[in-house]
Amino acid sequence: MLLFSLYGFESIKEKGKKKRERGFLNRKITMKLIWVLVLLVCYNGVCLDGVTTNVTTRPPFVNIGALLSYNTTIGKVAKVAIQAAVDDVNSDPSVLGGTKLRLQMQNANQSGFLGIALKFMETDTVAIIGPQSSVTAHVISFVANELQVPLLSYSSTDPTLSSLQFPYFIMTSRNDLYQMAAIAEIVDYYGWREVIAIYGDDDYGRNGIAALSDKLAERRCKISYKAPLTPTATQQEITDLLVEVALTESRILVVHTFSSWGPVVFSVAQYLGMMGPGYVWIATNWLSTLLETDSLSSDTLDHIQGVLTLRMYTPDSELKRKFISRWSNLTRGTTGYGLNPIGLSTYGLYAYDTVWLLARAINAFLDQGGNISFSTESRLAQLSGGSLHLDAMSIFNGGKLLRENILQANMTGVTGQLKFDPDGNLINPAYEVINVIGNGIRKIGYWSNYSGLSVVPPETLYSKPPNRSSSSQNLYSVVWPGQTAQKPRGWVFPNNGRHLRIGVPNRVSYREFVSQVPGTDMFTGYCIDVFTAAINLLPYAVPYKLIPYGDGINNPSSTELVRLITAGVYDAAIGDIAIITNRTRMADFTQPYIESGLVVVAPVKKMNSSAWSFLKPFTRQMWGVTALFFIIVGAVVWILEHRLNDDFRGPPRRQLITILWFSFSTWFFAHRENTISTLGRFVLIIWLFVVLIINSSYTASLTSILTVQQLTSPIKGIDSLISSKDPIGYQQGSFTRDYLINELGIHKSRLISLKMPEDYTKALKDGPHKGGVAAVVDERAYVELFLSNQCEFSIVGQEFTKNGWGFAFPRDSPLAVDLSTAILKLSENGDLQRIHDKWLMRSACSSQGTKFEVDRLDLRSFWGLYLICGIACLLALFIYFLKMVRQFSRHYSSELDSSGRSSTSARLQTFLSFVDEKELEVKSRSKRRQLEMASNRNESMDNYSSKRRHIESPPDGSPQASNDA
């Protein structure tokens, strides 16, 4: 479709019949020549046996074009760099295998660029380096798409020149999308939230600022004011625009423009006093290019002191150093700004690498059998004649293959590694962050898409895992405009005579917090004094006007007041505004200046002591468990001491009394019985510790019950209020109603709106049975003021929400941050408490010293102690049982076996009798048994010896007997 739009450059209707006939005759002659060429090719053996064979002979020359503006900062450098690269490629036969590049360089000069570009298409050009301007690239890319001729641009960095819309446009330097991401990250790094964009009002400027807006939005920042300038803006137009900018709030200015009139912006800004303290100027890489290329005058340098700018980062390498050393020879006779020698910019480096990138792609194209051939577009052939010679243009048949080879390139040049990602952008985008100081520049850090802001070169971080945390983002110190090292705040109040419109709730009740003075536009109250004191602490003046919100008859809704900030009706809202979730979604709040959660207020009555007050410290469950453990511990100690201690022996009745007496007497540490066994003493020590804790807690609780006057109420807190069906009161205009309905699930029919404190009193006194309420739910700040002179009511239960009051401002308002700091200062120096005492301190009624029905001590507070005691008892019994089994087996097992009583019941009965016996008796009996057994063994041995001697003696009358006689 674009080609047909280009046909408009010629008027087909003006062609006559004679010209059409001549065109027809030319086409017939052309067809005859083509057939002659085909026959010649087949005759020379190209067509054999019906099969066509490709001849891959390399051509001696390949035509490439370069479209740039000679008289621009970028064009001067690029012209030298491109010519040097072509010479280097042609001087090295290994690059293209003997083929040479034939360069046709044209000066666009910002006018007639289309005709110049189309001339390349007439000369069998396989690729074009350029165009230099993004605006030109948008137009020519349509033609390149139709004719399939790749455009390789080192300076057209418009983010919208995407590979999807313009597949034959290839950006061989850094996409401005990354430059805008770097600027957004710098703005966020210094904590600024709004910027002003000054830019050229063309495709390049608008698209770049649109990308900046998107990147700022990702970091909750924004462009608060856009200041476009025409590409041919005059100094007066720039002055008028900067005057408007000076009246705005933000002091962060981003300049994305042309180097031709970019310095004029800073000159006018200097004249208007906009290059002094408080301002921040960030220029895109046009400024760094200007500083690299031209030697600026001292006046121009004075105008840009403290400015931050970006420069495309190219890592240091041997190739880069060699090319830089050649630059002075290459530019001999070429002058820049003010007739000074032209310097080498990063655009020159990328222009040099672009030629090498194209050369390697052409070499790969030829190695793959690519044929440099062109075909005629039938629609263009009909447009013969004319100044544009549209009929002479043809489609490059190998354009698609050459484009693929360009995008698949992976080489190392003077700018570092050149490799494209799937989106058609060079990998590893990075920028240097530069601060203009004195007569030169100072590098304060780097930005890369991989690791964000850093003070080390990006290539050193590629081998590490990416780290984008705020703690890892660093830059060196900056000298800001006005020769100050202190970071500018980044905003001021607009100097346009407009005051902040601050909405203030016109309250009917609790006017101690905020109230309008009748007949005036003045307000008084606690909240107003806090706001005024905080404003006075700010280091700058804040012009504001307080505007009442509400009809003065009913309490207004603070939620609706905050919503009007988002609607633009108010610039802020102050007063008794609670910071709750749905309000924080609409606005930003300052630091809370008072805590005020929701509480329940209910009628209370004094509770007198009774004859059974001594039982109140413990719950029934606590009493029962404690008594049970007294008995358990007594029984355990009895078991452990029974065999050793005479105090724990005797008739069963006496032993039972001993158990009960011993256990309960430990409550007063008055037990008479001594423990002898080690296990018994161990259990007793643990139990006495438990008794000590329980006794102390009981004494403290009972003392409180008997000495402090108690209050009681049928409502115990928010839980008992929810479970009941009684009506509940709330303050008119408060968020309490929505909270009770949406968060606690209380039906709205139970809720009754109350306006004045007197309405609170009447509703609570009447109660739910006389048309009143069972309790009132309200914020603590109001309730404390209400209870200062209402002694028959009290807060019951715990505060069940935690929030505070603050001042509301639009989202991302810097004033909210500064006021928060001021409120903290008021809190630290005691002024906040003094304001509180002035407005809210009241003499408390006598009931305020009473205590609301002390909570009884229950098992939850002591179950850990009982668990420890229980484990100690079980452990002692287990050890005792093992000891008994061991003693029993040693003393009675042989006796049972010898007597034949080896049944289980007999053994169990004997074991129980053994356990009941005193240990000394068992030991003495065992000792006697051992002595008897030893005596029996001795007698048996004597009898055995006598018998043996009798057997061995001879009969009477024998010779031996006579001799013995």
CSV table of C-alpha atoms in Angstrom, one decimal, residues 240-421:
chain,number,residue,atom,x,y,z
A,240,ASP,CA,8.0,31.0,26.6
A,241,LEU,CA,8.0,27.2,27.2
A,242,LEU,CA,10.5,27.3,30.1
A,243,VAL,CA,8.5,30.1,31.8
A,244,GLU,CA,5.5,27.8,31.9
A,245,VAL,CA,7.7,25.0,33.2
A,246,ALA,CA,9.0,27.2,36.0
A,247,LEU,CA,5.5,27.7,37.3
A,248,THR,CA,4.9,24.0,37.8
A,249,GLU,CA,5.6,21.9,40.9
A,250,SER,CA,8.2,19.4,39.8
A,251,ARG,CA,11.9,20.4,39.6
A,252,ILE,CA,13.1,17.2,37.8
A,253,LEU,CA,13.4,18.1,34.1
A,254,VAL,CA,14.2,15.5,31.4
A,255,VAL,CA,15.5,17.0,28.1
A,256,HIS,CA,15.0,14.6,25.1
A,257,THR,CA,15.7,16.8,22.1
A,258,PHE,CA,18.2,17.6,19.3
A,259,SER,CA,21.8,18.7,19.8
A,260,SER,CA,21.0,21.5,17.4
A,261,TRP,CA,18.9,23.5,19.9
A,262,GLY,CA,19.4,21.5,23.0
A,263,PRO,CA,22.2,23.9,24.3
A,264,VAL,CA,19.7,26.8,23.7
A,265,VAL,CA,17.4,25.2,26.3
A,266,PHE,CA,20.1,25.3,29.0
A,267,SER,CA,21.1,28.8,28.0
A,268,VAL,CA,17.6,30.1,28.4
A,269,ALA,CA,17.2,28.1,31.6
A,270,GLN,CA,20.3,29.8,33.0
A,271,TYR,CA,18.9,33.2,32.1
A,272,LEU,CA,15.6,32.3,33.8
A,273,GLY,CA,17.4,31.1,37.0
A,274,MET,CA,16.5,27.5,36.4
A,275,MET,CA,20.0,26.2,36.7
A,276,GLY,CA,20.3,27.0,40.4
A,277,PRO,CA,19.8,24.9,43.6
A,278,GLY,CA,16.7,22.8,43.7
A,279,TYR,CA,16.6,21.9,40.1
A,280,VAL,CA,17.6,18.6,38.5
A,281,TRP,CA,18.3,18.4,34.8
A,282,ILE,CA,18.7,15.0,33.1
A,283,ALA,CA,19.6,15.0,29.4
A,284,THR,CA,19.4,12.0,27.1
A,285,ASN,CA,22.6,10.9,25.2
A,286,TRP,CA,22.4,13.8,22.8
A,287,LEU,CA,24.3,15.9,25.3
A,288,SER,CA,27.0,13.3,25.9
A,289,THR,CA,27.4,13.0,22.1
A,290,LEU,CA,27.8,16.8,21.8
A,291,LEU,CA,30.4,16.8,24.6
A,292,GLU,CA,32.4,14.0,23.0
A,293,THR,CA,32.2,15.4,19.5
A,294,ASP,CA,32.7,19.2,19.8
A,295,SER,CA,34.7,21.4,22.1
A,296,LEU,CA,32.1,23.6,23.6
A,297,SER,CA,32.7,27.2,24.6
A,298,SER,CA,33.1,28.1,28.2
A,299,ASP,CA,29.7,29.9,28.2
A,300,THR,CA,28.0,26.8,26.9
A,301,LEU,CA,29.7,24.7,29.6
A,302,ASP,CA,28.6,27.2,32.3
A,303,HIS,CA,25.0,26.7,31.2
A,304,ILE,CA,25.1,22.9,31.7
A,305,GLN,CA,26.9,22.6,35.1
A,306,GLY,CA,25.4,19.9,37.3
A,307,VAL,CA,23.4,18.3,34.5
A,308,LEU,CA,23.2,14.5,34.4
A,309,THR,CA,23.4,12.8,31.0
A,310,LEU,CA,23.7,9.3,29.6
A,311,ARG,CA,26.2,7.7,27.2
A,312,MET,CA,25.9,4.3,25.5
A,313,TYR,CA,28.4,2.1,27.3
A,314,THR,CA,31.1,0.4,25.2
A,315,PRO,CA,33.6,-1.8,27.2
A,316,ASP,CA,37.2,-1.1,27.0
A,317,SER,CA,39.1,-3.4,24.5
A,318,GLU,CA,42.2,-3.5,22.3
A,319,LEU,CA,40.1,-3.0,19.2
A,320,LYS,CA,38.5,0.1,20.7
A,321,ARG,CA,41.9,1.6,21.8
A,322,LYS,CA,43.4,1.0,18.4
A,323,PHE,CA,40.5,2.7,16.6
A,324,ILE,CA,40.6,5.7,19.0
A,325,SER,CA,44.3,6.1,18.4
A,326,ARG,CA,43.6,6.2,14.6
A,327,TRP,CA,40.9,8.8,15.0
A,328,SER,CA,43.0,11.9,14.8
A,329,ASN,CA,44.5,10.8,11.5
A,330,LEU,CA,41.1,9.9,10.1
A,331,THR,CA,39.6,13.3,11.0
A,332,ARG,CA,42.5,15.4,9.8
A,333,GLY,CA,40.9,18.3,8.0
A,334,THR,CA,37.4,17.7,9.5
A,335,THR,CA,36.2,20.3,12.0
A,336,GLY,CA,33.3,20.3,14.4
A,337,TYR,CA,31.6,23.0,16.5
A,338,GLY,CA,33.6,26.2,16.4
A,339,LEU,CA,36.1,24.9,13.8
A,340,ASN,CA,37.7,22.6,16.4
A,341,PRO,CA,38.8,19.1,15.6
A,342,ILE,CA,35.9,16.7,15.6
A,343,GLY,CA,35.9,14.1,18.5
A,344,LEU,CA,34.9,10.5,18.4
A,345,SER,CA,31.4,9.7,19.9
A,346,THR,CA,29.8,6.4,20.6
A,347,TYR,CA,27.7,6.8,17.5
A,348,GLY,CA,31.0,6.8,15.5
A,349,LEU,CA,32.0,3.5,17.1
A,350,TYR,CA,28.6,1.9,16.3
A,351,ALA,CA,28.7,3.3,12.8
A,352,TYR,CA,32.1,1.6,12.3
A,353,ASP,CA,30.8,-1.7,13.7
A,354,THR,CA,27.7,-1.5,11.5
A,355,VAL,CA,29.8,-1.7,8.4
A,356,TRP,CA,31.7,-4.7,9.7
A,357,LEU,CA,28.5,-6.3,10.8
A,358,LEU,CA,27.1,-5.9,7.3
A,359,ALA,CA,30.3,-7.2,5.7
A,360,ARG,CA,30.3,-10.4,7.7
A,361,ALA,CA,26.6,-10.9,7.0
A,362,ILE,CA,27.2,-10.4,3.2
A,363,ASN,CA,30.1,-12.9,3.5
A,364,ALA,CA,27.8,-15.5,5.1
A,365,PHE,CA,25.1,-14.7,2.5
A,366,LEU,CA,27.5,-15.5,-0.3
A,367,ASP,CA,28.9,-18.6,1.4
A,368,GLN,CA,25.3,-19.9,1.6
A,369,GLY,CA,25.0,-19.6,-2.2
A,370,GLY,CA,23.1,-16.3,-2.0
A,371,ASN,CA,22.7,-14.6,-5.4
A,372,ILE,CA,22.7,-10.8,-5.7
A,373,SER,CA,19.9,-10.4,-8.1
A,374,PHE,CA,16.9,-8.1,-8.4
A,375,SER,CA,13.4,-8.4,-9.9
A,376,THR,CA,11.2,-5.7,-11.2
A,377,GLU,CA,8.0,-4.7,-9.5
A,378,SER,CA,5.2,-4.8,-12.1
A,379,ARG,CA,3.3,-1.9,-10.4
A,380,LEU,CA,6.4,0.3,-10.5
A,381,ALA,CA,7.2,-0.5,-14.1
A,382,GLN,CA,4.0,1.3,-15.1
A,383,LEU,CA,5.4,4.5,-13.6
A,384,SER,CA,8.3,5.1,-16.0
A,385,GLY,CA,9.7,8.6,-16.3
A,386,GLY,CA,9.5,11.4,-13.7
A,387,SER,CA,12.1,12.7,-11.4
A,388,LEU,CA,11.9,9.9,-8.9
A,389,HIS,CA,12.4,7.1,-11.5
A,390,LEU,CA,10.1,4.8,-9.6
A,391,ASP,CA,10.2,2.3,-12.6
A,392,ALA,CA,13.9,1.9,-12.1
A,393,MET,CA,13.6,0.4,-8.6
A,394,SER,CA,13.6,-3.3,-8.1
A,395,ILE,CA,13.2,-5.9,-5.4
A,396,PHE,CA,16.3,-7.5,-3.9
A,397,ASN,CA,15.7,-11.2,-4.2
A,398,GLY,CA,18.2,-12.2,-1.5
A,399,GLY,CA,17.0,-9.6,1.0
A,400,LYS,CA,15.3,-12.0,3.3
A,401,LEU,CA,18.4,-14.3,3.5
A,402,LEU,CA,20.7,-11.3,4.0
A,403,ARG,CA,18.5,-10.0,6.8
A,404,GLU,CA,18.6,-13.3,8.5
A,405,ASN,CA,22.3,-13.4,8.4
A,406,ILE,CA,22.5,-9.9,9.9
A,407,LEU,CA,20.3,-10.9,12.8
A,408,GLN,CA,22.2,-14.1,13.4
A,409,ALA,CA,25.6,-12.3,13.5
A,410,ASN,CA,27.7,-12.8,16.6
A,411,MET,CA,30.9,-10.8,16.4
A,412,THR,CA,33.1,-8.6,18.6
A,413,GLY,CA,33.8,-5.1,17.4
A,414,VAL,CA,35.0,-1.8,18.8
A,415,THR,CA,31.7,-1.5,20.8
A,416,GLY,CA,32.0,-5.0,22.3
A,417,GLN,CA,29.9,-8.0,21.5
A,418,LEU,CA,27.4,-7.5,18.7
A,419,LYS,CA,24.6,-10.1,18.9
A,420,PHE,CA,20.8,-9.6,18.5
A,421,ASP,CA,18.1,-10.9,20.9
